[in-house]
Backbone as a ProteinNet text record, in pm:
[ID]
protein_1_A
[PRIMARY]
MQQLTFTEENYVKAIYSVQHKNETGEVSVNEIAERLNTRPATVTDMLRKLSEKELINYEKYKKITLTESGSTVALMILRKHRLWETFLCDKLNFSWDEVHEVAEQLEHIRSPKLIDRLDAFLDYPKFDPHGDPIPNANGELPASKATLLSESKLNDKYKVVAVNDTSTAFLQQMERYGLNIGSEITVTERMPYDNSLLIRNKNGDEIQLSEKIAENILVV
[TERTIARY]
-977.4	-1103.7	-1191.4	-1320	-1408.4	-1433.8	-1451.7	-1472.5	-1620.6	-1648.4	-1785.1	-1810.9	-1938	-1973.5	-1959.4	-1953.8	-1943.7	-2063.2	-2180.7	-2301.2	-2292.5	-2245.9	-2229.9	-2131.1	-2022.9	-1925.2	-1988.7	-2070.7	-2137.5	-2229.2	-2296.7	-2384.7	-2304.1	-2197	-2114.9	-2059.1	-2012.6	-1959	-2069.1	-2186.4	-2298	-2339.1	-2346.3	-2382.5	-2278.5	-2151.5	-2044.2	-2059.6	-2083.4	-2093.2	-2209.2	-2326.6	-2444.2	-2424.7	-2370.8	-2350.3	-2261.9	-2160	-2066	-2113.9	-2224.4	-2284.2	-2394.2	-2450.8	-2558.6	-2501.8	-2558.4	-2511	-2528.3	-2630.2	-2656.3	-2563	-2500.6	-2416	-2495.6	-2626	-2713.8	-2773.7	-2819.3	-2867.8	-3002.5	-3092	-3221.6	-3222.7	-3318.9	-3335.1	-3361.5	-3445.8	-3478.9	-3357.6	-3270.5	-3150	-3058.2	-3046.5	-2964	-3026.7	-3158	-3228.9	-3209.8	-3218.8	-3200.4	-3056.4	-2962.7	-2820.8	-2787.9	-2845.6	-2814.3	-2918.5	-3017.2	-3120.6	-3189.1	-3236.7	-3304.8	-3424.5	-3498.2	-3619.8	-3586.8	-3662.5	-3639.7	-3646.3	-3735.7	-3746.1	-3617.9	-3554.6	-3427.9	-3319.5	-3321.1	-3223.9	-3239.9	-3362	-3387.8	-3331	-3346.7	-3292.3	-3140.2	-3074.1	-2928.1	-2882.9	-2958.3	-2920.5	-2918.5	-3009.8	-3010.8	-2881.2	-2838	-2714.5	-2592.9	-2587.7	-2473.8	-2473.5	-2592.9	-2602.6	-2552.1	-2586.9	-2540	-2388	-2328.9	-2182	-2117.2	-2199.8	-2154.1	-2084.2	-2136.4	-2082.5	-2165.6	-2289.9	-2376.4	-2454.4	-2496.2	-2591.6	-2729.2	-2814.9	-2944.3	-3055.2	-3162	-3287.1	-3398.7	-3497.6	-3607.4	-3671	-3697.7	-3760.5	-3669.4	-3542.3	-3448.5	-3338.3	-3265.4	-3158	-3041.8	-2959	-2848.7	-2716	-2619.2	-2481.6	-2387.1	-2268.6	-2166.7	-2102.4	-2067.6	-1985.8	-1841.2	-1753.9	-1611.8	-1558.5	-1599.5	-1557	-1611.9	-1736.9	-1797.6	-1726.4	-1687.9	-1614.8	-1478.9	-1412.9	-1283.4	-1298.2	-1401.8	-1427.6	-1454.3	-1537.8	-1572.8	-1448.7	-1362.3	-1242.5	-1147.2	-1140.6	-1053.6	-1110.3	-1242	-1304.3	-1278.9	-1298	-1272	-1125.4	-1036.4	-892.5	-866.3	-921.6	-901.3	-964.4	-1087	-1158.7	-1081.5	-1036.5	-972.1	-830.8	-762.1	-630.9	-646.7	-748.5	-770.3	-810.6	-891.6	-926.4	-801.4	-712.7	-588.9	-501.8	-490.8	-412.9	-469	-599.9	-663.2	-640.6	-648.2	-626.3	-479.7	-395.2	-254.5	-172.6	-205.8	-121.6	-184.9	-316.1	-382.8	-458.2	-446.9	-502.7	-654.9	-723.9	-869.6	-901.1	-1015.1	-1058.4	-1128.8	-1140.4	-1194.5	-1341.7	-1412.7	-1553.3	-1570.4	-1459.6	-1467.7	-1429.8	-1359	-1292.5	-1383	-1491.6	-1572	-1627.7	-1688.7	-1752.2	-1650.4	-1531.8	-1427.3	-1376.8	-1355.1	-1308	-1410.7	-1538.8	-1642.9	-1621.1	-1567.7	-1538.3	-1407.8	-1306.6	-1174.6	-1167.6	-1255.2	-1248.8	-1274.5	-1325.9	-1357.5	-1242.4	-1129.9	-1012.4	-967.5	-940	-917.1	-775.2	-675.3	-535	-486.2	-462.3	-404	-263.8	-190	-53.9	-55.5	-150.8	-162.2	-193.8	-286.5	-325.9	-210.6	-137.5	-22.2	84.2	103.3	201.5	151.1	21.3	-37.3	-16.6	-39	-19.4	125.2	219.3	361.1	396.2	341.9	367.2	320.4	211.9	157.4	220.9	318.8	391.2	300.3	216.3	132.9	50.2	-37.8	-121.1	-214.8	-241.5	-331.7	-474.4	-490.7	-623.4	-640.1	-763.5	-790.5	-819.1	-848.5	-869.4	-985.4	-1078.7	-1190.7	-1162.8	-1042.6	-1007.4	-1050.4	-1103.5	-1145	-1023.2	-1019.3	-903.8	-892.3	-770.1	-744.1	-697.5	-771.9	-725.7	-592.4	-504.1	-379.8	-404.2	-298.3	-313	-370.6	-364	-420.1	-562.1	-616.5	-750.9	-759.1	-645.4	-642.9	-657.5	-737.9	-762.1	-677.3	-619.7	-544.2	-637.2	-586.2	-667.5	-687.3	-801	-830.1	-893.5	-851.1	-906.8	-1000	-1049	-1131.6	-1265.8	-1318	-1451.2	-1530.1	-1660.9	-1745	-1726.4	-1721.5	-1710.8	-1830.6	-1945.2	-2066.2	-2052.8	-1956.9	-1936.8	-1814.2	-1763	-1640.3	-1663.7	-1553.7	-1558.1	-1524.3	-1586.9	-1562.3	-1418.8	-1363.9	-1230.2	-1115.5	-1147.6	-1041.6	-1002.9	-877.8	-829.8	-838.3	-879.1	-896.1	-838.3	-816.5	-777.4	-879.9	-928	-1022.4	-946.4	-994.3	-923.9	-1010	-1141.4	-1227.5	-1366.3	-1443.4	-1584	-1667.1	-1785.8	-1875.9	-1955.1	-1984.5	-2062.4	-1966.1	-1960	-1869.4	-1945.2	-2069.4	-2146.4	-2084.7	-2105.1	-2051.1	-2102.7	-2231.9	-2291.4	-2224	-2200.5	-2138.3	-1993.4	-1918.2	-1777.3	-1761.4	-1851.3	-1846.1	-1881.9	-1973.6	-2005.8	-1884.7	-1813.2	-1690.3	-1589.3	-1578.9	-1487.1	-1527.9	-1659.1	-1706.3	-1672	-1670	-1630.4	-1478.3	-1406.2	-1260.2	-1207.8	-1286.3	-1246.9	-1207.5	-1095.5	-1046.4	-984.6	-944.8	-869.5	-740.2	-716.2	-597.5	-625.1	-743.6	-777	-774.5	-713.3	-705.7	-810.9	-890.3	-1002.2	-1012.2	-1080.5	-1114	-1264.2	-1329.9	-1473.8	-1492.9	-1557.5	-1569.5	-1706.6	-1810.9	-1945.1	-2039.2	-2129.9	-2235.6	-2369	-2450.7	-2578.7	-2682.8	-2736.6	-2830.2	-2960.2	-2998.3	-3126.8	-3126.8	-3020.1	-3018.6	-2891.3	-2806.1	-2681.8	-2582.5	-2601	-2500.4	-2374.6	-2261.6	-2133.8	-2073.4	-2004.9	-1922.5	-1778.1	-1706.1	-1566.5	-1477.5	-1350.6	-1252.8	-1138.1	-1101.4	-989	-857.2	-745.8	-616.5	-586.1	-664.2	-648.6	-731.4	-809.4	-892.9	-1032.1	-1064.9	-1198.4	-1298.7	-1417.2	-1520.9	-1622.6	-1664.2	-1756.1	-1864.1	-1989.8	-2099	-2140.2	-2141.8	-2176.6	-2304.3	-2393.5	-2515.7	-2480	-2571.7	-2549.9	-2531	-2607.6	-2597.8	-2458.5	-2402.5	-2268.3	-2166.2	-2179.2	-2085	-2088.9	-2205.1	-2218.1	-2149.8	-2108.9	-2043.1	-1895.3	-1841.2	-1699.1	-1632.2	-1522	-1446.4	-1317.9	-1285.9	-1169.5	-1088.7	-962.9	-879.2	-820.6
-1778.1	-1738.5	-1665.3	-1704.6	-1643.7	-1496.7	-1418.1	-1275.6	-1246.6	-1169.4	-1135.1	-987.4	-952	-810.9	-753.2	-620.9	-557.4	-595.6	-602.1	-636.9	-779.2	-870.3	-1008.9	-1016.8	-941.5	-938.6	-885.1	-782.6	-726.3	-829.5	-907.5	-1011	-1119.2	-1163.7	-1268.3	-1219.8	-1096.7	-1042.4	-1029.6	-985.4	-971.1	-1106.2	-1208.4	-1342.6	-1391.9	-1371.4	-1413.1	-1344.1	-1213.1	-1137.1	-1183.5	-1202.7	-1247.6	-1391.9	-1475.3	-1616.6	-1632.2	-1547.7	-1561.1	-1489.9	-1418.5	-1360.7	-1450.3	-1533.4	-1623.1	-1750.4	-1792.4	-1913.4	-2037.6	-2037.6	-2153.4	-2157.4	-2044.3	-2038.4	-2035.2	-2007.5	-2001.4	-1861.4	-1829.8	-1695.3	-1703.8	-1610.9	-1606.8	-1495.6	-1505.3	-1402	-1265.9	-1263.7	-1136.6	-1073.1	-1156	-1102.2	-1036.7	-1098.6	-1040.7	-911.5	-913.3	-793.4	-677.9	-707.6	-603.7	-551.8	-643.2	-606	-513.6	-541.1	-465.3	-358.9	-346.1	-244.7	-258.1	-377.3	-402.6	-493.9	-524.5	-605.1	-754.5	-837	-982.1	-1041.2	-988.6	-1040.9	-1017.3	-902.8	-872.7	-968	-996	-1089.2	-1227.6	-1273.8	-1407.2	-1422	-1318.6	-1322.3	-1337.5	-1263.2	-1270.4	-1405.2	-1459.8	-1589	-1698.4	-1692.4	-1790.9	-1781.9	-1658.5	-1639.2	-1690.9	-1661.3	-1706	-1857.7	-1916.4	-2062.1	-2126.4	-2066.8	-2117.9	-2111.4	-2013.9	-2000.8	-2081.2	-2158.7	-2249	-2174.2	-2055.7	-1976.8	-1990.5	-2035.2	-2055.1	-2185.3	-2236.7	-2347.3	-2284.7	-2301.5	-2231.7	-2317.4	-2331.8	-2389	-2298	-2278.6	-2189	-2228.6	-2126.9	-2141.2	-2207.4	-2225.6	-2281.6	-2180	-2203.8	-2113.3	-2122.2	-2017.2	-2005.8	-2016.2	-2084.9	-2085.6	-2068.5	-2020.3	-2011.1	-2147.2	-2174.5	-2291.8	-2259.4	-2357.3	-2333.2	-2225.8	-2231.5	-2129.1	-1992.4	-1988.9	-1863.3	-1802.7	-1886.8	-1838.1	-1780.6	-1846.2	-1796.2	-1658.4	-1642.3	-1512.3	-1407	-1440.3	-1345.1	-1300.3	-1394.1	-1361.7	-1272.1	-1291.6	-1206.1	-1063.5	-1052	-919.1	-850.6	-925	-868.9	-830.4	-910.7	-878.6	-741.7	-721.4	-592.9	-478.2	-499.9	-395.3	-352.1	-447.7	-415.9	-360.8	-405.3	-345.6	-201.1	-173.4	-34.4	52.5	1.2	78	111.1	13.6	34.5	139	131.1	228.7	369.5	381.5	513.5	575.2	492.8	542.8	573.6	475.8	485.5	579	584.5	660.4	789.9	796.8	917.4	991.9	943.3	1011.7	1028.1	933.8	929.6	884.1	928.5	877.4	743.9	664.5	529.5	528.4	639.8	644.6	691.8	724.8	772.5	666.2	561.1	475	371	332.7	221	248.9	364.7	394.5	401.7	455.8	463.8	323.3	242.3	105.2	21.8	53.3	-16.2	-0.9	112.9	135.4	67.4	79.1	27.6	-125	-189.6	-335.2	-409.8	-341.7	-407.2	-401.9	-342	-341.6	-485.5	-520.5	-661	-710.7	-624.5	-667	-732.4	-863.9	-928.9	-876.2	-842.2	-790.9	-660.6	-572	-445.7	-471.3	-562.6	-589.4	-652.4	-742.4	-802.7	-697.2	-604.2	-497.2	-400.1	-376.2	-291.9	-357.1	-486.3	-562.3	-548.2	-564.9	-553.4	-410.2	-312.6	-171.2	-137.3	-199.6	-175.3	-265.5	-346.2	-438.7	-548.9	-600.1	-716.6	-704.1	-604.9	-588	-706.3	-741.3	-852.9	-806.9	-678.9	-627	-488.2	-455.2	-324.9	-221.1	-95.3	8.8	-16.9	-104.8	-138.5	-264.6	-320.5	-442.5	-569.9	-559.7	-679.5	-749.4	-882.7	-956.4	-943.4	-931.3	-919.3	-1054.5	-1114.4	-1241	-1221.6	-1322.3	-1313.8	-1357	-1365.6	-1396.6	-1535.2	-1621.3	-1756.2	-1764.8	-1650.3	-1648.5	-1692	-1694	-1735.7	-1614.7	-1630.3	-1521.7	-1538.9	-1428.9	-1439	-1471	-1544.1	-1581.9	-1462.1	-1460.3	-1353.8	-1415.3	-1368.1	-1416.2	-1312.4	-1221.5	-1111.8	-1161.3	-1089.9	-1116.2	-985.8	-996.7	-878.4	-805.4	-673.9	-594.9	-620.3	-647.4	-673.5	-798.7	-886.9	-1010.5	-1001.7	-880.7	-861.4	-878.7	-894.2	-910.1	-778.5	-754.1	-631	-624.4	-504.1	-470.2	-530.2	-600.3	-648.4	-539	-542	-444.7	-505.8	-422.6	-469	-367.8	-418.6	-331.4	-348.8	-237.3	-242.5	-287	-395	-446.6	-446.3	-429.7	-432.4	-381.8	-350	-313.6	-393.5	-435	-508	-413.5	-297	-198.5	-96.8	-92.4	1.5	117.1	138.3	250.2	382.1	486.2	617.9	665.4	643.4	689.2	623.6	492.9	422.6	466.9	477.5	514.8	657.8	745.7	881.9	885.9	798.2	788.9	739.1	643.3	595.4	709.6	790.9	905.8	1001.2	1023.3	1112.7	1058.2	924.5	863.3	860.8	895.7	888.9	747.5	658.6	518.6	487.8	418.4	376.7	237.6	180.8	56.4	82.3	0.1	17.5	86.3	143.8	209.9	108.1	147.8	61.1	105.2	9.4	41.6	-60	-20.5	-109.7	-101.7	-216.1	-219.4	-206.2	-99.7	-74.2	-106.2	-105.6	-132.1	-176.5	-267.8	-310.2	-274.7	-196.2	-153	-264.4	-318.6	-431.4	-395.9	-268.9	-229.7	-248.8	-203.8	-208	-269.1	-327	-390.4	-293.9	-165.2	-70.8	-85.5	-40	-54.7	80.6	86.9	201.8	157.5	226.9	191.8	310.7	282.5	388.9	373.9	484.5	478.6	498.3	492.2	496.6	634	737.1	869.8	885.5	781.8	787.4	842	875	926.8	811.6	835.7	733.5	759.2	651.8	659.3	554.1	592.4	496.1	454.8	324.4	269.7	188.3	205.8	125.1	-19.4	-108.8	-250	-267.3	-192.6	-204.4	-166.2	-60.3	-19.9	-123.9	-172.4	-272	-401.2	-432.8	-553.8	-539.5	-419	-395.3	-362.4	-376.6	-351.6	-482.4	-514.7	-636.4	-600.4	-677.9	-648.2	-775.4	-756	-866.8	-825
-3232.9	-3169	-3270.9	-3279	-3377.1	-3344	-3451.3	-3432.3	-3409.7	-3307.9	-3271.8	-3294.8	-3306.2	-3310.1	-3169.5	-3160.5	-3029	-2941.8	-3001.6	-2925.7	-2872	-2954.5	-2909.3	-2793.2	-2802.4	-2693.1	-2564.6	-2578	-2459	-2393.5	-2474	-2418.7	-2347.2	-2408.7	-2347	-2213.4	-2210.5	-2085.5	-1980.2	-2021.4	-1927.1	-1869.8	-1954.3	-1906.4	-1807	-1837.1	-1745.5	-1609.9	-1612.6	-1488.3	-1402.4	-1464.3	-1388.7	-1341.6	-1428.7	-1395.4	-1272.3	-1260.8	-1149.2	-1022.6	-1031.8	-911.4	-855.5	-941.8	-899.1	-837.7	-727.7	-660.4	-748.3	-832	-918.4	-1038.8	-1071.8	-1190.4	-1319	-1306.6	-1423	-1435.7	-1556.8	-1585.8	-1656.7	-1625	-1692.7	-1797.5	-1887.9	-1991.3	-1927.3	-1825.9	-1761.2	-1693	-1636.4	-1572.6	-1676.2	-1792.3	-1898.7	-1948.7	-1966.8	-2013.7	-1917	-1787.1	-1685.6	-1686.4	-1701.4	-1701.7	-1817.8	-1932.9	-2053.9	-2086.3	-1998.7	-2015.9	-2151.8	-2180.8	-2307.1	-2283.3	-2388.8	-2375.8	-2378.9	-2305	-2308.1	-2448.8	-2533.4	-2670	-2748.1	-2725.6	-2791.7	-2743.7	-2614.7	-2556	-2618.1	-2630.6	-2684.9	-2825.2	-2906.9	-3043.2	-3039.7	-2952	-2944	-2889	-2794.5	-2736.9	-2843	-2936.4	-3045.3	-3126.2	-3153.6	-3230.7	-3154.3	-3024.5	-2943.4	-2928.3	-2924	-2916.6	-3045.5	-3159.1	-3288	-3298.7	-3232	-3232.1	-3120.4	-3049.1	-2942.8	-2829.1	-2798.9	-2689.2	-2562.3	-2577.3	-2460.4	-2474	-2358.1	-2355.2	-2337.3	-2437.7	-2433.8	-2491.8	-2414.6	-2461.4	-2414	-2497.3	-2464.1	-2332	-2248	-2116.3	-2012.5	-2045.3	-1949	-1919.9	-1811.1	-1772.4	-1871.6	-1873	-1968.2	-1894.7	-1954.6	-1905.3	-2023.7	-1996.2	-2099.4	-2123.2	-2246.6	-2276.3	-2240.1	-2253.5	-2227.4	-2322	-2448.6	-2545.4	-2507.4	-2460.3	-2418.7	-2299.9	-2204.6	-2087.5	-2127.5	-2221.7	-2270	-2333.3	-2415.3	-2477.8	-2371.2	-2273.9	-2168.3	-2090.8	-2057.6	-1980.3	-2058.7	-2190.4	-2271.5	-2282.7	-2285.4	-2285.5	-2152.2	-2042.9	-1909.4	-1894.1	-1949.5	-1944.5	-2007.4	-2126.6	-2194	-2115	-2070	-1996.9	-1872.3	-1795.1	-1667.4	-1686.2	-1790.3	-1819.8	-1863.1	-1944.8	-1987.2	-1868.3	-1777.5	-1658.2	-1577.1	-1564.1	-1489.6	-1557.5	-1688.6	-1765.1	-1747.8	-1758.4	-1747.6	-1610.2	-1505.5	-1369.2	-1342.3	-1373.6	-1333.2	-1420.8	-1550	-1643.2	-1692.4	-1694.1	-1744.6	-1635	-1511.5	-1394	-1396.5	-1459.8	-1446.2	-1304.3	-1250.1	-1120	-1141.8	-1034.9	-1050.5	-1087.6	-1068.3	-1108.9	-1253.5	-1321.6	-1459.9	-1562.8	-1519.7	-1617.4	-1683.2	-1616.7	-1667.8	-1806.9	-1824.6	-1953.3	-2066.3	-2038.1	-2140.5	-2173.3	-2070.3	-2091.8	-2167.5	-2152.2	-2227.7	-2377.6	-2418.3	-2559.8	-2601	-2516.1	-2550.2	-2547.4	-2473.2	-2458.9	-2588.5	-2690.2	-2817.1	-2917.2	-2878.9	-2966.6	-2989.4	-3113.6	-3149.6	-3122.2	-3127.6	-3131.1	-3001.6	-3000.6	-2882	-2852.3	-2957.2	-2938.3	-2859.9	-2892.6	-2820.1	-2673.3	-2646.5	-2507.7	-2429.5	-2491.5	-2424	-2393.2	-2484.6	-2460.2	-2353.7	-2352.5	-2248.7	-2112.2	-2103.7	-1980.4	-1931.9	-2024.1	-1988.1	-1946.8	-2018.6	-1987.8	-1846.2	-1804.1	-1670	-1564.3	-1605.9	-1517.1	-1463.7	-1551.8	-1525.5	-1396.5	-1391.6	-1270.7	-1251.7	-1126.6	-1097.1	-1069.2	-1031.7	-998.8	-1059.2	-1098.9	-1158.6	-1049.5	-1084.8	-982.6	-887	-926.6	-838.8	-758.1	-775.6	-703.6	-773.4	-895.2	-968.4	-1027.6	-1023.7	-1076.2	-1227.5	-1275.8	-1419.2	-1472.9	-1565.7	-1623.9	-1696.2	-1686.4	-1761.8	-1906.2	-1984.8	-2127.2	-2150.8	-2049.7	-2060.3	-2003.4	-1961.3	-1906.4	-1762	-1693.2	-1552.7	-1461.9	-1357.2	-1262.4	-1136.7	-1085	-959.9	-843.5	-746.9	-630.2	-538.4	-470.5	-374.4	-249.6	-132.7	-6.7	56.2	-24.4	26.5	78.9	178.6	232.8	233	246.6	251.4	383.9	377.1	500	591.1	532.6	611.5	697.7	664.3	739.7	831	848.7	926.5	1076.8	1150.6	1295.2	1363.5	1476.2	1550.7	1600.8	1592.7	1642.6	1561.7	1451.7	1363.5	1264.2	1222.8	1124.3	984.9	888.5	751.2	652.4	531.8	420.9	308.8	253.3	141.7	16	-47.8	-165.6	-292	-277.3	-395.8	-360.9	-465.3	-448.7	-547.7	-505	-594.8	-684.6	-634.5	-708.5	-769.9	-903	-968.7	-1033.6	-990.6	-1044.4	-999.2	-1078.4	-1045.1	-910	-883.9	-758	-637.8	-646.3	-534	-513.7	-622.4	-610.4	-559.2	-600	-547.9	-400.2	-358	-215.9	-137.1	-192.7	-129.6	-114.2	-216.8	-211.5	-99.4	-84.6	21	159.5	170	296.8	314.3	207.9	214.1	202.3	140	125.5	-17.6	-32.5	-162.8	-149.5	-262.1	-256.9	-178.7	-79.5	4.7	136.4	154.4	281.2	396.1	506.2	623.9	725.6	771.8	859.7	973.6	1079.7	1190.5	1212.2	1225.7	1252.6	1403.2	1447.1	1591	1648.7	1563.7	1617.2	1506.1	1539.9	1448.2	1512.1	1440	1493.2	1476.7	1585.1	1573.3	1502.4	1505.9	1446.2	1294.2	1227.5	1081	1022.4	1108.9	1064.8	1000	1022	974.2	1059.7	1005.9	1074.5	1107.6	1219.5	1252.7	1234.4	1146.6	1122.3	1155.2	1178.1	1204.8	1105.5	1038.6	945.4	1020.7	948.4	1016.3	1076.5	1037.6	1097.4	1224.2	1256.6	1376.2	1351.9	1226.5	1195.2	1194	1249.3	1250.4	1139.5	1074.3	960.4	979.8	962	970	829.2	805.9	675.4	685.3	589.9	585.5	551.1	580.9	547.4	396.9	317.1	171.9	122.9	178.3	137.9	183.1	306.5	358.7	276.6	220	138.2	3	-31.4	-159.5	-146.7	-25.5	-2.5	37	-30.3	-1.5	71.4	173.7	257.7	283.5	324.8	373.4	506.9
[MASK]
++++++++++++++++++++++++++++++++++++++++++++++++++++++++++++++++++++++++++++++++++++++++++++++++++++++++++++++++++++++++++++++++++++++++++++++++++++++++++++++++++++++++++++++++++++++++++++++++++++++++++++++++++++++++++++

């Protein structure tokens, strides 16, 4: 696998993330710029470099997709990032809202041997502290049957398995609600006015969640 700069790796990962959130599977320059908090002109310059390295399909004024090689690179970066997040939470007692920024630095470590040993040390976890799937050494993702809490049925019981929003603000809000990965909840009411939900945890406490929050929680 060709060696990339840290910046190039960040772009490949950002394109992968946006591409897999979009229904079309395509990405625009502005979406990448917004994701990386940079100018569209800067993005365009980097896209040319990634295209020359055959990591993306790119033509000016057209949407961008990763090539097969680009997807492989992205999955290996995500593998490192999510394993480091798991290590920081499980072994060093970081909270789930603290690990992302640290993992952003650690994900650029080059040694595949170190990452494989880290994976084994953690007993081959399938999901990170936010519930995101961890690619294995072959770049394969574990299957998930999770659905959005916002699409849940009344009076059914669910378990929180992942969150779409991993920002510090969102995760701290989850903590204030007493919700974490593994929390067991029942949806008791849906407010027709604003689609907010009333849920009950296993202790019997009732919590009202906005539609926006419910759209960022994944359950099974």
